[in-house]
Amino acid sequence: MKAVGVFRYGGPEVLEVVDLPVPEVGPGQVRIRVHAASVNPSDILLRTGFTDPMLAGRLTPPYRPGMDAAGVVDTIAPDAATDLHVGDRVMAIVIPVDPSGGAYAEYVVVDARQVVRAPAGTTHAEAATLPMNGLTARRALDVLGLAPGAWIAVTGAAGALGGYTVQLAKADGLTVVADAAPADEELVRSLGADKVVRRGPDVADRIRAIVPQGVEAVVDAAVMGPRTLGAIRPGGQLALARSIGEPGTVPLGDTGDVIVRNVFVPEYRHAHDKLDALRALAEEGRISLRVADAYPADRAADAHRRFEAGGVRGRLVLTF
């Protein structure tokens, strides 16, 4: 099978198209013929070596990025607990540091709990934008545990993770204030944000102008870190989509009485009910599947370059 992986760490140029054996299903597993895999920040972390401590000694190079797969069920293990059938269109969350490797491959084998039907009426590329980002947003909101009506702020609301967070927060009955650049304000409003403020270093002040007492929580999809703290009421919460210490993050410093929650999406790798609920919301039109552009797999390096250049709205997708 064709796959995209790295034998050495570095810039986009280290991504190589390779031929690998088609993986066999093991107990409780499903094999997917992958047609689309989205490009995410986690893929950059793998490509540049940040995840090496989790890969070295467990997997053999080439290490494959990719946490979202969409395609067609190819094989199902006899003992797999699933109602899927061969030929069904599906989407799956894939964990590159697991034995499966990442989603950048024509075939991937994962636990049946990681796979659900793709939303009806969607393309493979659209379905591939949902699992990892949708489950990250779902995990963030579940960790925060806010009551309906509570004020929540979302940074980076025009991006894939931020957009899903806005829409899921509204589905949960929360009141959302989100940031946006001028060009993205209408997009963020269309996602359901109750209030939109101008993005920038003084975003906390802008949020406080809307919610003087402070919001009950922030989901920091834009990795603004300490700049969000002033928006949060005493005893409120900050959900971090990327842990402090990862590339691009900055130390929070004194957080006062704000409770910091780290959001680790692999904890939801087997949350089949959560992923299937995302499918249902997509079918109902309550969450939007946004494909920024699609690239054939042999242009993975170009997709990574565009992703790292910033400003992508939705997700870039590799096709196999």
mmCIF file of C-alpha atoms in Angstrom:
data_model
loop_
_atom_site.group_PDB
_atom_site.id
_atom_site.type_symbol
_atom_site.label_atom_id
_atom_site.label_comp_id
_atom_site.label_asym_id
_atom_site.label_seq_id
_atom_site.Cartn_x
_atom_site.Cartn_y
_atom_site.Cartn_z
ATOM 1 C CA MET A 1 0.000 0.000 0.000
ATOM 2 C CA LYS A 2 0.973 3.633 -0.456
ATOM 3 C CA ALA A 3 1.729 5.532 2.738
ATOM 4 C CA VAL A 4 3.347 8.819 3.746
ATOM 5 C CA GLY A 5 5.831 8.849 6.590
ATOM 6 C CA VAL A 6 9.155 10.066 7.917
ATOM 7 C CA PHE A 7 12.478 8.324 8.410
ATOM 8 C CA ARG A 8 14.024 11.477 9.837
ATOM 9 C CA TYR A 9 12.601 14.576 11.478
ATOM 10 C CA GLY A 10 12.513 18.031 9.968
ATOM 11 C CA GLY A 11 10.559 20.274 7.615
ATOM 12 C CA PRO A 12 7.863 19.241 5.155
ATOM 13 C CA GLU A 13 10.497 17.873 2.788
ATOM 14 C CA VAL A 14 11.123 14.862 5.082
ATOM 15 C CA LEU A 15 7.675 13.451 4.253
ATOM 16 C CA GLU A 16 8.153 10.501 1.912
ATOM 17 C CA VAL A 17 5.757 8.355 -0.111
ATOM 18 C CA VAL A 18 6.574 4.738 0.680
ATOM 19 C CA ASP A 19 5.259 1.260 -0.095
ATOM 20 C CA LEU A 20 4.335 -0.772 2.968
ATOM 21 C CA PRO A 21 2.614 -4.121 3.508
ATOM 22 C CA VAL A 22 -1.146 -3.925 3.944
ATOM 23 C CA PRO A 23 -1.776 -4.442 7.684
ATOM 24 C CA GLU A 24 -3.742 -7.464 8.871
ATOM 25 C CA VAL A 25 -6.642 -7.142 11.288
ATOM 26 C CA GLY A 26 -6.139 -8.363 14.822
ATOM 27 C CA PRO A 27 -8.670 -9.193 17.540
ATOM 28 C CA GLY A 28 -11.476 -6.622 17.749
ATOM 29 C CA GLN A 29 -10.175 -4.603 14.819
ATOM 30 C CA VAL A 30 -11.440 -3.111 11.572
ATOM 31 C CA ARG A 31 -9.386 -2.419 8.462
ATOM 32 C CA ILE A 32 -10.287 0.729 6.533
ATOM 33 C CA ARG A 33 -9.423 1.509 2.945
ATOM 34 C CA VAL A 34 -8.535 5.132 3.572
ATOM 35 C CA HIS A 35 -9.586 7.681 0.966
ATOM 36 C CA ALA A 36 -8.912 10.860 2.974
ATOM 37 C CA ALA A 37 -6.807 11.890 5.972
ATOM 38 C CA SER A 38 -6.782 15.419 7.342
ATOM 39 C CA VAL A 39 -3.720 17.490 8.261
ATOM 40 C CA ASN A 40 -3.591 18.592 11.896
ATOM 41 C CA PRO A 41 -1.160 20.320 14.283
ATOM 42 C CA SER A 42 -0.354 16.922 15.793
ATOM 43 C CA ASP A 43 1.007 15.819 12.410
ATOM 44 C CA ILE A 44 3.548 18.634 12.545
ATOM 45 C CA LEU A 45 4.605 17.576 16.043
ATOM 46 C CA LEU A 46 5.284 14.048 14.784
ATOM 47 C CA ARG A 47 7.112 15.223 11.659
ATOM 48 C CA THR A 48 9.412 17.523 13.646
ATOM 49 C CA GLY A 49 10.230 14.947 16.322
ATOM 50 C CA PHE A 50 8.284 16.193 19.327
ATOM 51 C CA THR A 51 6.546 12.817 19.698
ATOM 52 C CA ASP A 52 9.752 10.792 19.319
ATOM 53 C CA PRO A 53 9.778 9.680 22.988
ATOM 54 C CA MET A 54 6.380 8.036 22.374
ATOM 55 C CA LEU A 55 7.426 6.422 19.078
ATOM 56 C CA ALA A 56 11.019 5.275 19.515
ATOM 57 C CA GLY A 57 11.212 1.680 20.636
ATOM 58 C CA ARG A 58 7.501 1.092 20.004
ATOM 59 C CA LEU A 59 7.165 1.510 16.243
ATOM 60 C CA THR A 60 9.532 1.113 13.313
ATOM 61 C CA PRO A 61 10.187 3.964 10.861
ATOM 62 C CA PRO A 62 8.757 5.306 8.698
ATOM 63 C CA TYR A 63 6.600 6.943 11.355
ATOM 64 C CA ARG A 64 3.234 7.954 9.926
ATOM 65 C CA PRO A 65 1.322 11.080 10.910
ATOM 66 C CA GLY A 66 -2.449 11.401 10.728
ATOM 67 C CA MET A 67 -5.200 11.286 13.353
ATOM 68 C CA ASP A 68 -8.275 11.353 11.084
ATOM 69 C CA ALA A 69 -9.234 8.762 8.490
ATOM 70 C CA ALA A 70 -12.259 8.450 6.251
ATOM 71 C CA GLY A 71 -12.910 5.693 3.768
ATOM 72 C CA VAL A 72 -14.587 2.322 3.389
ATOM 73 C CA VAL A 73 -14.589 -0.751 5.640
ATOM 74 C CA ASP A 74 -12.358 -3.363 4.013
ATOM 75 C CA THR A 75 -12.144 -6.164 6.606
ATOM 76 C CA ILE A 76 -13.697 -6.824 10.031
ATOM 77 C CA ALA A 77 -12.228 -9.209 12.592
ATOM 78 C CA PRO A 78 -14.684 -11.993 13.520
ATOM 79 C CA ASP A 79 -14.769 -10.890 17.175
ATOM 80 C CA ALA A 80 -15.076 -7.143 16.505
ATOM 81 C CA ALA A 81 -17.958 -5.580 18.439
ATOM 82 C CA THR A 82 -19.464 -3.495 15.646
ATOM 83 C CA ASP A 83 -22.575 -3.216 13.506
ATOM 84 C CA LEU A 84 -20.504 -2.109 10.537
ATOM 85 C CA HIS A 85 -20.261 -4.148 7.343
ATOM 86 C CA VAL A 86 -17.629 -4.440 4.642
ATOM 87 C CA GLY A 87 -18.231 -1.628 2.173
ATOM 88 C CA ASP A 88 -19.688 0.843 4.681
ATOM 89 C CA ARG A 89 -18.416 4.425 4.455
ATOM 90 C CA VAL A 90 -16.744 5.301 7.758
ATOM 91 C CA MET A 91 -14.574 7.747 9.644
ATOM 92 C CA ALA A 92 -12.146 6.976 12.447
ATOM 93 C CA ILE A 93 -9.837 8.569 14.969
ATOM 94 C CA VAL A 94 -6.328 7.201 14.572
ATOM 95 C CA ILE A 95 -3.518 7.517 17.127
ATOM 96 C CA PRO A 96 -0.102 7.584 15.383
ATOM 97 C CA VAL A 97 1.780 6.389 18.480
ATOM 98 C CA ASP A 98 -0.452 3.301 18.718
ATOM 99 C CA PRO A 99 0.609 0.104 16.889
ATOM 100 C CA SER A 100 -1.707 1.099 14.026
ATOM 101 C CA GLY A 101 0.510 4.007 13.067
ATOM 102 C CA GLY A 102 -1.032 7.152 11.643
ATOM 103 C CA ALA A 103 -3.754 7.708 9.074
ATOM 104 C CA TYR A 104 -1.477 8.732 6.178
ATOM 105 C CA ALA A 105 -1.872 5.383 4.401
ATOM 106 C CA GLU A 106 -4.161 3.589 1.971
ATOM 107 C CA TYR A 107 -5.088 1.084 4.682
ATOM 108 C CA VAL A 108 -5.204 1.436 8.445
ATOM 109 C CA VAL A 109 -6.196 -1.082 11.109
ATOM 110 C CA VAL A 110 -7.800 0.227 14.301
ATOM 111 C CA ASP A 111 -9.924 -0.949 17.195
ATOM 112 C CA ALA A 112 -13.584 -1.174 16.137
ATOM 113 C CA ARG A 113 -14.475 1.353 18.841
ATOM 114 C CA GLN A 114 -12.535 4.013 16.922
ATOM 115 C CA VAL A 115 -14.717 3.685 13.817
ATOM 116 C CA VAL A 116 -18.240 4.959 13.075
ATOM 117 C CA ARG A 117 -20.259 5.519 9.946
ATOM 118 C CA ALA A 118 -19.425 8.677 8.043
ATOM 119 C CA PRO A 119 -22.149 11.325 8.157
ATOM 120 C CA ALA A 120 -24.701 10.650 5.431
ATOM 121 C CA GLY A 121 -24.299 12.806 2.362
ATOM 122 C CA THR A 122 -20.678 13.766 3.027
ATOM 123 C CA THR A 123 -17.574 13.230 0.953
ATOM 124 C CA HIS A 124 -14.602 11.298 2.290
ATOM 125 C CA ALA A 125 -12.695 14.580 2.584
ATOM 126 C CA GLU A 126 -15.469 16.180 4.633
ATOM 127 C CA ALA A 127 -15.760 13.180 6.947
ATOM 128 C CA ALA A 128 -11.993 13.206 7.502
ATOM 129 C CA THR A 129 -12.166 16.659 9.102
ATOM 130 C CA LEU A 130 -14.334 15.537 12.008
ATOM 131 C CA PRO A 131 -12.953 12.750 14.260
ATOM 132 C CA MET A 132 -9.876 14.248 15.933
ATOM 133 C CA ASN A 133 -10.935 17.889 16.020
ATOM 134 C CA GLY A 134 -14.527 17.049 16.904
ATOM 135 C CA LEU A 135 -13.497 14.726 19.714
ATOM 136 C CA THR A 136 -10.984 17.281 21.013
ATOM 137 C CA ALA A 137 -13.745 19.888 21.205
ATOM 138 C CA ARG A 138 -16.064 17.347 22.810
ATOM 139 C CA ARG A 139 -13.416 16.365 25.356
ATOM 140 C CA ALA A 140 -12.733 20.019 26.228
ATOM 141 C CA LEU A 141 -16.396 20.741 26.889
ATOM 142 C CA ASP A 142 -16.843 17.519 28.858
ATOM 143 C CA VAL A 143 -13.820 18.300 31.038
ATOM 144 C CA LEU A 144 -15.178 21.788 31.747
ATOM 145 C CA GLY A 145 -18.632 20.445 32.634
ATOM 146 C CA LEU A 146 -20.453 23.767 32.341
ATOM 147 C CA ALA A 147 -24.172 24.116 32.966
ATOM 148 C CA PRO A 148 -26.462 25.274 30.139
ATOM 149 C CA GLY A 149 -26.506 29.043 29.864
ATOM 150 C CA ALA A 150 -22.959 29.508 31.145
ATOM 151 C CA TRP A 151 -20.664 31.912 29.306
ATOM 152 C CA ILE A 152 -17.749 30.272 27.513
ATOM 153 C CA ALA A 153 -15.082 31.981 25.400
ATOM 154 C CA VAL A 154 -13.453 30.258 22.425
ATOM 155 C CA THR A 155 -10.204 31.522 20.902
ATOM 156 C CA GLY A 156 -9.310 30.652 17.345
ATOM 157 C CA ALA A 157 -12.992 30.222 16.549
ATOM 158 C CA ALA A 158 -12.490 30.435 12.773
ATOM 159 C CA GLY A 159 -10.190 27.405 12.781
ATOM 160 C CA ALA A 160 -11.221 23.771 12.680
ATOM 161 C CA LEU A 161 -10.991 23.043 16.414
ATOM 162 C CA GLY A 162 -12.370 26.431 17.425
ATOM 163 C CA GLY A 163 -15.257 26.143 15.009
ATOM 164 C CA TYR A 164 -16.272 22.725 16.284
ATOM 165 C CA THR A 165 -16.001 24.004 19.859
ATOM 166 C CA VAL A 166 -18.347 26.908 19.127
ATOM 167 C CA GLN A 167 -20.909 24.636 17.488
ATOM 168 C CA LEU A 168 -20.749 21.927 20.160
ATOM 169 C CA ALA A 169 -20.970 24.538 22.917
ATOM 170 C CA LYS A 170 -24.148 25.872 21.330
ATOM 171 C CA ALA A 171 -25.504 22.326 21.042
ATOM 172 C CA ASP A 172 -24.830 21.998 24.793
ATOM 173 C CA GLY A 173 -26.833 25.154 25.492
ATOM 174 C CA LEU A 174 -23.871 27.367 26.409
ATOM 175 C CA THR A 175 -23.534 31.077 25.640
ATOM 176 C CA VAL A 176 -20.501 31.669 23.450
ATOM 177 C CA VAL A 177 -18.226 34.660 22.944
ATOM 178 C CA ALA A 178 -15.557 34.032 20.333
ATOM 179 C CA ASP A 179 -12.685 35.949 18.785
ATOM 180 C CA ALA A 180 -12.160 36.562 15.086
ATOM 181 C CA ALA A 181 -10.116 38.611 12.661
ATOM 182 C CA PRO A 182 -12.242 41.125 10.720
ATOM 183 C CA ALA A 183 -12.324 38.859 7.668
ATOM 184 C CA ASP A 184 -13.605 35.940 9.770
ATOM 185 C CA GLU A 185 -16.294 37.673 11.828
ATOM 186 C CA GLU A 186 -19.201 36.595 9.624
ATOM 187 C CA LEU A 187 -17.898 33.024 9.515
ATOM 188 C CA VAL A 188 -17.707 32.849 13.306
ATOM 189 C CA ARG A 189 -21.194 34.303 13.651
ATOM 190 C CA SER A 190 -22.468 31.726 11.174
ATOM 191 C CA LEU A 191 -21.047 28.980 13.400
ATOM 192 C CA GLY A 192 -23.344 30.201 16.175
ATOM 193 C CA ALA A 193 -21.261 32.453 18.403
ATOM 194 C CA ASP A 194 -23.541 34.740 20.433
ATOM 195 C CA LYS A 195 -20.916 37.494 20.547
ATOM 196 C CA VAL A 196 -17.805 38.039 18.450
ATOM 197 C CA VAL A 197 -14.842 40.153 19.563
ATOM 198 C CA ARG A 198 -11.789 41.270 17.623
ATOM 199 C CA ARG A 199 -8.848 38.911 17.990
ATOM 200 C CA GLY A 200 -5.523 40.207 19.278
ATOM 201 C CA PRO A 201 -3.353 40.518 22.394
ATOM 202 C CA ASP A 202 -6.072 42.425 24.284
ATOM 203 C CA VAL A 203 -8.742 39.792 23.630
ATOM 204 C CA ALA A 204 -9.355 39.346 27.378
ATOM 205 C CA ASP A 205 -10.312 43.006 27.715
ATOM 206 C CA ARG A 206 -12.661 42.733 24.744
ATOM 207 C CA ILE A 207 -14.332 39.687 26.281
ATOM 208 C CA ARG A 208 -14.687 41.474 29.624
ATOM 209 C CA ALA A 209 -16.431 44.329 27.828
ATOM 210 C CA ILE A 210 -19.081 41.795 26.789
ATOM 211 C CA VAL A 211 -19.099 39.753 30.011
ATOM 212 C CA PRO A 212 -17.987 42.123 32.816
ATOM 213 C CA GLN A 213 -18.009 39.419 35.486
ATOM 214 C CA GLY A 214 -15.783 37.201 33.335
ATOM 215 C CA VAL A 215 -16.624 34.008 31.483
ATOM 216 C CA GLU A 216 -16.869 30.729 33.335
ATOM 217 C CA ALA A 217 -14.365 29.082 31.011
ATOM 218 C CA VAL A 218 -12.140 29.548 27.972
ATOM 219 C CA VAL A 219 -11.310 26.909 25.382
ATOM 220 C CA ASP A 220 -7.978 28.133 24.011
ATOM 221 C CA ALA A 221 -7.925 26.722 20.484
ATOM 222 C CA ALA A 222 -5.643 29.548 19.303
ATOM 223 C CA VAL A 223 -2.957 28.733 21.915
ATOM 224 C CA MET A 224 -3.012 32.265 23.356
ATOM 225 C CA GLY A 225 -2.168 31.007 26.820
ATOM 226 C CA PRO A 226 -1.705 33.726 29.456
ATOM 227 C CA ARG A 227 -3.494 36.345 27.337
ATOM 228 C CA THR A 228 -6.793 34.558 28.008
ATOM 229 C CA LEU A 229 -6.576 34.535 31.797
ATOM 230 C CA GLY A 230 -8.001 38.018 32.294
ATOM 231 C CA ALA A 231 -11.240 36.986 30.605
ATOM 232 C CA ILE A 232 -12.019 34.290 33.184
ATOM 233 C CA ARG A 233 -14.030 34.934 36.344
ATOM 234 C CA PRO A 234 -12.549 33.949 39.740
ATOM 235 C CA GLY A 235 -12.730 30.175 40.095
ATOM 236 C CA GLY A 236 -13.253 29.717 36.366
ATOM 237 C CA GLN A 237 -11.507 27.284 34.048
ATOM 238 C CA LEU A 238 -9.077 27.315 31.121
ATOM 239 C CA ALA A 239 -9.044 24.332 28.750
ATOM 240 C CA LEU A 240 -5.767 23.925 26.848
ATOM 241 C CA ALA A 241 -5.886 22.100 23.539
ATOM 242 C CA ARG A 242 -2.073 21.926 23.550
ATOM 243 C CA SER A 243 -0.140 21.263 26.720
ATOM 244 C CA ILE A 244 2.360 23.837 27.948
ATOM 245 C CA GLY A 245 5.785 22.865 26.648
ATOM 246 C CA GLU A 246 4.618 21.899 23.174
ATOM 247 C CA PRO A 247 6.049 23.984 20.325
ATOM 248 C CA GLY A 248 4.117 27.215 19.938
ATOM 249 C CA THR A 249 2.947 27.396 23.549
ATOM 250 C CA VAL A 250 4.114 29.858 26.192
ATOM 251 C CA PRO A 251 4.174 29.433 29.983
ATOM 252 C CA LEU A 252 0.979 30.510 31.706
ATOM 253 C CA GLY A 253 2.750 32.098 34.652
ATOM 254 C CA ASP A 254 0.594 32.892 37.675
ATOM 255 C CA THR A 255 -2.901 31.605 36.897
ATOM 256 C CA GLY A 256 -4.380 32.910 40.163
ATOM 257 C CA ASP A 257 -7.485 30.923 41.028
ATOM 258 C CA VAL A 258 -8.174 29.833 37.453
ATOM 259 C CA ILE A 259 -8.346 26.043 37.122
ATOM 260 C CA VAL A 260 -6.302 24.792 34.159
ATOM 261 C CA ARG A 261 -7.568 21.718 32.307
ATOM 262 C CA ASN A 262 -5.375 19.858 29.819
ATOM 263 C CA VAL A 263 -7.330 18.289 26.972
ATOM 264 C CA PHE A 264 -5.810 15.025 25.722
ATOM 265 C CA VAL A 265 -7.893 13.597 22.889
ATOM 266 C CA PRO A 266 -6.377 10.069 22.944
ATOM 267 C CA GLU A 267 -8.393 9.604 26.143
ATOM 268 C CA TYR A 268 -11.411 9.532 23.806
ATOM 269 C CA ARG A 269 -9.874 7.134 21.271
ATOM 270 C CA HIS A 270 -12.395 4.450 22.286
ATOM 271 C CA ALA A 271 -15.315 6.809 22.988
ATOM 272 C CA HIS A 272 -17.430 5.312 20.223
ATOM 273 C CA ASP A 273 -20.605 6.948 21.515
ATOM 274 C CA LYS A 274 -19.000 10.400 21.443
ATOM 275 C CA LEU A 275 -17.765 9.981 17.874
ATOM 276 C CA ASP A 276 -21.109 8.643 16.707
ATOM 277 C CA ALA A 277 -22.867 11.593 18.363
ATOM 278 C CA LEU A 278 -20.671 13.891 16.267
ATOM 279 C CA ARG A 279 -21.808 12.012 13.174
ATOM 280 C CA ALA A 280 -25.445 12.603 14.133
ATOM 281 C CA LEU A 281 -24.869 16.329 14.717
ATOM 282 C CA ALA A 282 -23.190 16.623 11.313
ATOM 283 C CA GLU A 283 -26.146 14.907 9.663
ATOM 284 C CA GLU A 284 -28.492 17.342 11.406
ATOM 285 C CA GLY A 285 -26.452 20.290 10.139
ATOM 286 C CA ARG A 286 -25.559 21.383 13.659
ATOM 287 C CA ILE A 287 -21.822 21.085 13.051
ATOM 288 C CA SER A 288 -20.098 22.042 9.805
ATOM 289 C CA LEU A 289 -17.476 19.956 8.011
ATOM 290 C CA ARG A 290 -15.115 22.438 6.374
ATOM 291 C CA VAL A 291 -12.528 21.306 3.842
ATOM 292 C CA ALA A 292 -10.066 24.085 3.031
ATOM 293 C CA ASP A 293 -8.407 22.134 0.202
ATOM 294 C CA ALA A 294 -7.482 18.596 -0.814
ATOM 295 C CA TYR A 295 -4.073 17.343 -1.964
ATOM 296 C CA PRO A 296 -3.108 13.952 -3.394
ATOM 297 C CA ALA A 297 -1.011 12.036 -0.888
ATOM 298 C CA ASP A 298 2.180 12.475 -2.897
ATOM 299 C CA ARG A 299 1.853 16.231 -2.280
ATOM 300 C CA ALA A 300 1.775 15.869 1.492
ATOM 301 C CA ALA A 301 4.785 18.184 1.815
ATOM 302 C CA ASP A 302 2.889 20.945 -0.003
ATOM 303 C CA ALA A 303 -0.086 20.470 2.310
ATOM 304 C CA HIS A 304 2.178 20.769 5.362
ATOM 305 C CA ARG A 305 3.798 23.917 3.977
ATOM 306 C CA ARG A 306 0.428 25.528 3.439
ATOM 307 C CA PHE A 307 -0.762 24.460 6.885
ATOM 308 C CA GLU A 308 2.302 25.938 8.575
ATOM 309 C CA ALA A 309 1.900 29.190 6.673
ATOM 310 C CA GLY A 310 -1.265 29.764 8.713
ATOM 311 C CA GLY A 311 -4.610 31.268 7.858
ATOM 312 C CA VAL A 312 -6.246 27.992 6.808
ATOM 313 C CA ARG A 313 -9.964 27.952 7.533
ATOM 314 C CA GLY A 314 -11.194 24.397 7.898
ATOM 315 C CA ARG A 315 -8.861 21.488 7.269
ATOM 316 C CA LEU A 316 -6.451 20.503 4.548
ATOM 317 C CA VAL A 317 -6.988 16.897 3.491
ATOM 318 C CA LEU A 318 -4.759 14.300 1.838
ATOM 319 C CA THR A 319 -6.438 11.909 -0.586
ATOM 320 C CA PHE A 320 -5.408 8.302 -1.193
#
